Amino acid sequence: MAYQPLENYGFIGDLHTVALVGVDASVDYMCFPHFDSPTVFAALLDDEKGGRFKIAPAGDGFRHKQMYLPDTNVLLTRFLSTDGLVEVTDFMPLEDMRHTHILIRRVNAVRGPVDLRLECAPRFDYARVDHKAEVRGAEIWFTPEGDEVKPLRLRSAVPVEIVEGDVIADFTLASGESVDFILETVDSDTQSATEAADYAERAFQHSLTFWREWNAKMSYRGRWQEMISRSALTLKLLTSQKYGSIAAAGTFGLPEEIGGERNWDYRFTWVRDASFTVASLIQLGFTEEASAFMRWVEARFDEATEPGKLQIMYGIDGRHDLTEQTLDHLSGYRDSAPVRIGNGAYDQTQLDIYGELLYAVNLYDERVQPISYALWQDLSAATEWVCKHWRDTDEGIWEVRGGQREFIYSRLTDWVAMDRAIRIAQRRSLPAPLARWVEVRDDIHNEIYNGFWSKEKQAFVQYKGGDTLDASALMMPLVGFIASHDPRWLSTLTAIEEELVDDALVYRYRPEAAASDGLEGAEGTFGICSFWFVECLARSGQVDKARLFFEKLHGYANHLGLYAEELDPAGRFLGNYPQAFTHLALINSALFLDEALDRQQR
């Protein structure tokens, strides 16, 4: 089978893990039972070895269509021809309908008869562990070698055949007939709740109700309701119900350049990404996720080896060690190797994380509920850490592997950390050395104006002493550091548009001109930067242009309204998918643009 474009995939999950389902109804990526667990299906990363779970018409001539059931994360894949119409509904049960981790695939013939073929071919532990398959009554058990990986069992209402450890089934559905297939992890030999004849239907109804009730809490009622709703639902799917942490993306190993080496594992919780996600959700009226994340952050502070100091990222469960390794037996998506798991950036210094965290905490304290005194003590210690280290070099937001620099984004977010800490302390009358904090905040402000401004470029540059541009500077007006109509900002915005913008798409920097990131090859445009640019345009008064660019960016979404991390010049998805960064920036830009358009029309 040939690799599908990344944009061909839908996205489902149970708030513990996720799966990608192609327009051909093939589950080509799934980690079980958690976001950062090993894969059981990874055809997306090696078409021959990775494993898949596919249900599709046996014949040719069918067209594919895919959609989410309205206001939910329940995915519907449709196969249409003149002779038949079949639908495959994919979802994972949630909450009290989830006694283990379960994937339910419902197949319904709207118009038939239609001959179908099922292929369930798991490959445990990133396709590193062999398994055996055996029929046990109404179930087929897939049992991996060793004791470290849990078995899977497939419940099938149609006869199956076991072929070299895989399950194959050929069956026919007449008009109006349907059949359910239930795949779940096995925690013990005890009876499973999925054995009940009506389990799949009850789980389906429960899933619809859960997602629709959650989506109904959204406060946004503007021009782009459907787009914002889908982005919010996507961010929710990346949120761990158990821990309160938030994954940066659903996948690992998907390339930033086809055939290149820029292939990372994004299934972890970056303090930066999660904080921005929480801030966006708060602005939409979602508060439970924010509260859970605050508790998760407090636990990380409690584990810190130095008061107030955090790692840049952690495992979903909060673990600290994310040692990077390569899966050399996997060829990678379209031969993009190496396939990496873990992330070597986990022990980098990235000074920006305190700014993004305090940005989110300030919103939480202001709009959700006042933070606890214990969290304030942690944040005060973090602010003190920034006071001591803001002049340090670091690897920056883009996690360069070519050496540390004094990056403008790190300085900017250090300023944000000081500014938001001061705001929280003043609003709540909390104990803080405000005079010293204000002095440090002002020192950082002056340092940015004096050390990062290029007279030749008439723009703020990527790092101190450099002369190249970085799209992360787009955050300067978005966090309130500089006025959107300040002449220095307007000339910076113009320079960024001239050097980094292609159509409505924005490169984060030009690798050939920027600080060395220590890697070979090129990359695509960055979704978060593109939506930052839209908001900057709107804030600078270019509202009509901002709206045009925003609508163009909407045109780059896939058929489901989802985005990856990057886009190539032809609009193809690159990088891990779906990407929280892109969706949260879409939300923020839409919210501001909506307000700007309302003001313009008054």
Short mmCIF file of C-alpha atoms in Angstrom, two decimals, residues 323-545:
data_model
loop_
_atom_site.label_atom_id
_atom_site.label_comp_id
_atom_site.label_asym_id
_atom_site.label_seq_id
_atom_site.Cartn_x
_atom_site.Cartn_y
_atom_site.Cartn_z
CA THR A 323 15.72 10.04 26.62
CA GLU A 324 15.67 10.05 22.83
CA GLN A 325 16.24 6.93 20.78
CA THR A 326 15.73 5.92 17.17
CA LEU A 327 13.60 3.10 15.79
CA ASP A 328 15.96 2.03 13.05
CA HIS A 329 13.79 -0.93 12.00
CA LEU A 330 11.08 1.49 10.82
CA SER A 331 11.59 3.20 7.46
CA GLY A 332 9.67 6.33 8.45
CA TYR A 333 6.83 8.09 6.68
CA ARG A 334 7.74 8.00 2.99
CA ASP A 335 11.29 7.00 3.94
CA SER A 336 11.81 9.93 6.30
CA ALA A 337 14.28 8.54 8.81
CA PRO A 338 15.28 8.32 11.57
CA VAL A 339 12.06 7.66 13.44
CA ARG A 340 12.63 9.04 16.93
CA ILE A 341 10.89 8.32 20.21
CA GLY A 342 11.65 10.31 23.31
CA ASN A 343 12.92 13.83 22.83
CA GLY A 344 16.49 14.92 23.41
CA ALA A 345 15.40 18.51 23.98
CA TYR A 346 13.90 17.61 27.37
CA ASP A 347 17.04 18.70 29.22
CA GLN A 348 17.64 21.85 27.18
CA THR A 349 17.53 25.32 28.67
CA GLN A 350 14.61 27.27 27.26
CA LEU A 351 14.12 30.45 29.20
CA ASP A 352 10.73 31.20 27.65
CA ILE A 353 8.69 28.59 29.52
CA TYR A 354 8.15 30.77 32.60
CA GLY A 355 6.69 33.58 30.51
CA GLU A 356 4.16 31.31 28.82
CA LEU A 357 3.26 29.66 32.12
CA LEU A 358 2.72 32.96 33.93
CA TYR A 359 0.79 34.28 30.91
CA ALA A 360 -1.65 31.39 31.34
CA VAL A 361 -1.72 31.59 35.14
CA ASN A 362 -2.53 35.30 34.98
CA LEU A 363 -5.56 34.57 32.79
CA TYR A 364 -6.57 31.72 35.09
CA ASP A 365 -6.28 33.85 38.21
CA GLU A 366 -8.23 36.65 36.59
CA ARG A 367 -10.99 34.74 34.77
CA VAL A 368 -11.34 31.31 36.39
CA GLN A 369 -10.43 31.43 40.08
CA PRO A 370 -7.71 32.92 42.28
CA ILE A 371 -4.64 30.72 42.46
CA SER A 372 -3.66 29.04 45.69
CA TYR A 373 -0.99 30.45 47.98
CA ALA A 374 1.07 27.30 47.44
CA LEU A 375 1.10 27.84 43.67
CA TRP A 376 1.97 31.50 44.19
CA GLN A 377 4.99 30.47 46.25
CA ASP A 378 6.09 28.23 43.39
CA LEU A 379 5.54 30.98 40.85
CA SER A 380 7.39 33.49 43.02
CA ALA A 381 10.35 31.11 43.10
CA ALA A 382 10.11 30.75 39.31
CA THR A 383 10.07 34.53 38.95
CA GLU A 384 13.15 34.77 41.14
CA TRP A 385 14.81 32.17 38.91
CA VAL A 386 14.08 34.36 35.90
CA CYS A 387 15.57 37.36 37.72
CA LYS A 388 18.83 35.44 38.10
CA HIS A 389 18.99 33.81 34.66
CA TRP A 390 17.29 36.04 32.10
CA ARG A 391 20.65 37.12 30.63
CA ASP A 392 21.67 33.49 30.00
CA THR A 393 21.88 31.93 26.59
CA ASP A 394 19.53 29.09 25.69
CA GLU A 395 18.25 26.89 22.87
CA GLY A 396 15.11 29.00 22.45
CA ILE A 397 11.54 28.23 21.44
CA TRP A 398 12.64 26.33 18.33
CA GLU A 399 14.91 24.02 20.34
CA VAL A 400 17.98 24.48 18.16
CA ARG A 401 20.65 21.82 18.34
CA GLY A 402 23.46 23.96 16.98
CA GLY A 403 24.40 25.83 20.15
CA GLN A 404 22.90 28.34 22.53
CA ARG A 405 22.25 32.00 21.73
CA GLU A 406 20.65 35.07 23.23
CA PHE A 407 17.30 34.75 21.44
CA ILE A 408 14.80 37.59 21.24
CA TYR A 409 11.88 35.31 22.01
CA SER A 410 13.48 34.16 25.24
CA ARG A 411 14.07 37.75 26.31
CA LEU A 412 10.51 38.67 25.35
CA THR A 413 8.98 35.87 27.38
CA ASP A 414 11.24 36.62 30.33
CA TRP A 415 9.70 40.09 30.22
CA VAL A 416 6.24 38.45 30.12
CA ALA A 417 7.13 36.33 33.16
CA MET A 418 8.08 39.40 35.17
CA ASP A 419 5.14 41.46 33.92
CA ARG A 420 2.49 38.82 34.65
CA ALA A 421 3.97 37.95 38.03
CA ILE A 422 3.75 41.63 38.96
CA ARG A 423 0.15 41.81 37.73
CA ILE A 424 -0.91 38.78 39.77
CA ALA A 425 0.79 40.08 42.91
CA GLN A 426 -0.78 43.52 42.56
CA ARG A 427 -4.26 42.23 41.73
CA ARG A 428 -4.28 39.84 44.66
CA SER A 429 -2.06 41.84 47.04
CA LEU A 430 0.22 38.83 47.29
CA PRO A 431 3.64 39.10 48.93
CA ALA A 432 6.36 39.89 46.39
CA PRO A 433 9.50 42.04 46.08
CA LEU A 434 7.70 44.25 43.57
CA ALA A 435 10.27 47.03 43.38
CA ARG A 436 13.00 44.58 42.33
CA TRP A 437 10.71 42.72 39.94
CA VAL A 438 9.73 45.96 38.23
CA GLU A 439 13.41 46.89 37.91
CA VAL A 440 14.21 43.53 36.28
CA ARG A 441 11.21 43.79 33.99
CA ASP A 442 12.36 47.22 32.84
CA ASP A 443 15.94 46.02 32.36
CA ILE A 444 14.71 43.28 30.05
CA HIS A 445 12.56 45.77 28.16
CA ASN A 446 15.53 48.05 27.59
CA GLU A 447 17.74 45.13 26.62
CA ILE A 448 15.32 44.09 23.87
CA TYR A 449 15.10 47.61 22.45
CA ASN A 450 18.84 48.21 22.59
CA GLY A 451 20.25 44.75 21.89
CA PHE A 452 17.90 43.23 19.33
CA TRP A 453 17.04 46.16 17.07
CA SER A 454 18.77 46.25 13.70
CA LYS A 455 19.05 49.70 12.17
CA GLU A 456 20.01 48.14 8.87
CA LYS A 457 17.02 45.79 8.81
CA GLN A 458 14.72 48.24 10.58
CA ALA A 459 13.48 45.24 12.50
CA PHE A 460 13.93 43.24 15.67
CA VAL A 461 16.20 40.30 14.87
CA GLN A 462 16.34 36.66 15.91
CA TYR A 463 19.25 36.81 18.33
CA LYS A 464 21.60 39.35 19.78
CA GLY A 465 24.30 40.29 17.28
CA GLY A 466 22.47 38.62 14.39
CA ASP A 467 20.81 40.11 11.35
CA THR A 468 18.15 37.51 10.52
CA LEU A 469 14.45 37.54 11.25
CA ASP A 470 12.39 35.12 13.31
CA ALA A 471 8.61 34.80 13.24
CA SER A 472 8.57 34.38 17.01
CA ALA A 473 8.98 38.17 17.16
CA LEU A 474 5.34 38.29 16.10
CA MET A 475 4.49 37.65 19.74
CA MET A 476 5.80 41.09 20.75
CA PRO A 477 2.49 42.94 20.34
CA LEU A 478 0.40 39.88 21.18
CA VAL A 479 1.70 39.82 24.76
CA GLY A 480 1.59 43.59 25.15
CA PHE A 481 5.31 44.27 24.95
CA ILE A 482 5.06 46.79 22.13
CA ALA A 483 2.20 48.84 20.72
CA SER A 484 0.81 47.44 17.48
CA HIS A 485 1.20 50.85 15.80
CA ASP A 486 4.70 51.57 17.12
CA PRO A 487 6.91 52.52 14.13
CA ARG A 488 9.55 49.98 15.13
CA TRP A 489 6.93 47.28 15.21
CA LEU A 490 5.32 48.24 11.91
CA SER A 491 8.71 48.13 10.15
CA THR A 492 9.43 44.76 11.78
CA LEU A 493 6.08 43.44 10.58
CA THR A 494 6.85 44.64 7.06
CA ALA A 495 10.28 42.99 7.13
CA ILE A 496 8.79 39.70 8.33
CA GLU A 497 6.23 39.81 5.54
CA GLU A 498 8.91 40.43 2.94
CA GLU A 499 11.28 37.70 4.13
CA LEU A 500 9.19 35.01 5.81
CA VAL A 501 5.68 35.12 4.31
CA ASP A 502 4.63 33.03 1.31
CA ASP A 503 0.98 33.62 0.34
CA ALA A 504 -0.59 33.52 3.82
CA LEU A 505 1.97 31.02 5.12
CA VAL A 506 4.84 32.02 7.39
CA TYR A 507 8.23 30.37 7.86
CA ARG A 508 9.52 30.51 11.41
CA TYR A 509 12.94 31.50 10.03
CA ARG A 510 15.07 30.76 7.00
CA PRO A 511 17.38 27.89 8.03
CA GLU A 512 20.07 28.94 5.59
CA ALA A 513 20.26 32.43 7.11
CA ALA A 514 19.35 31.97 10.76
CA ALA A 515 21.28 30.72 13.76
CA SER A 516 22.39 27.17 13.09
CA ASP A 517 19.83 24.68 14.34
CA GLY A 518 22.30 21.84 13.98
CA LEU A 519 20.23 19.94 11.42
CA GLU A 520 20.34 19.26 7.71
CA GLY A 521 17.56 20.04 5.26
CA ALA A 522 14.68 22.45 4.97
CA GLU A 523 11.25 22.65 6.54
CA GLY A 524 7.78 23.94 5.78
CA THR A 525 5.87 26.98 6.95
CA PHE A 526 4.70 26.93 10.56
CA GLY A 527 0.99 27.00 11.33
CA ILE A 528 1.33 28.88 14.60
CA CYS A 529 3.44 31.58 12.95
CA SER A 530 0.89 31.99 10.15
CA PHE A 531 -1.93 32.64 12.61
CA TRP A 532 0.30 34.93 14.71
CA PHE A 533 0.84 36.97 11.56
CA VAL A 534 -2.90 37.26 10.97
CA GLU A 535 -3.44 38.59 14.47
CA CYS A 536 -0.57 41.05 14.10
CA LEU A 537 -2.07 42.36 10.88
CA ALA A 538 -5.42 42.87 12.56
CA ARG A 539 -3.86 44.58 15.57
CA SER A 540 -1.92 46.95 13.30
CA GLY A 541 -5.15 48.11 11.65
CA GLN A 542 -4.90 45.95 8.50
CA VAL A 543 -8.17 44.21 9.29
CA ASP A 544 -9.34 43.43 5.76
CA LYS A 545 -5.96 41.99 4.84
#
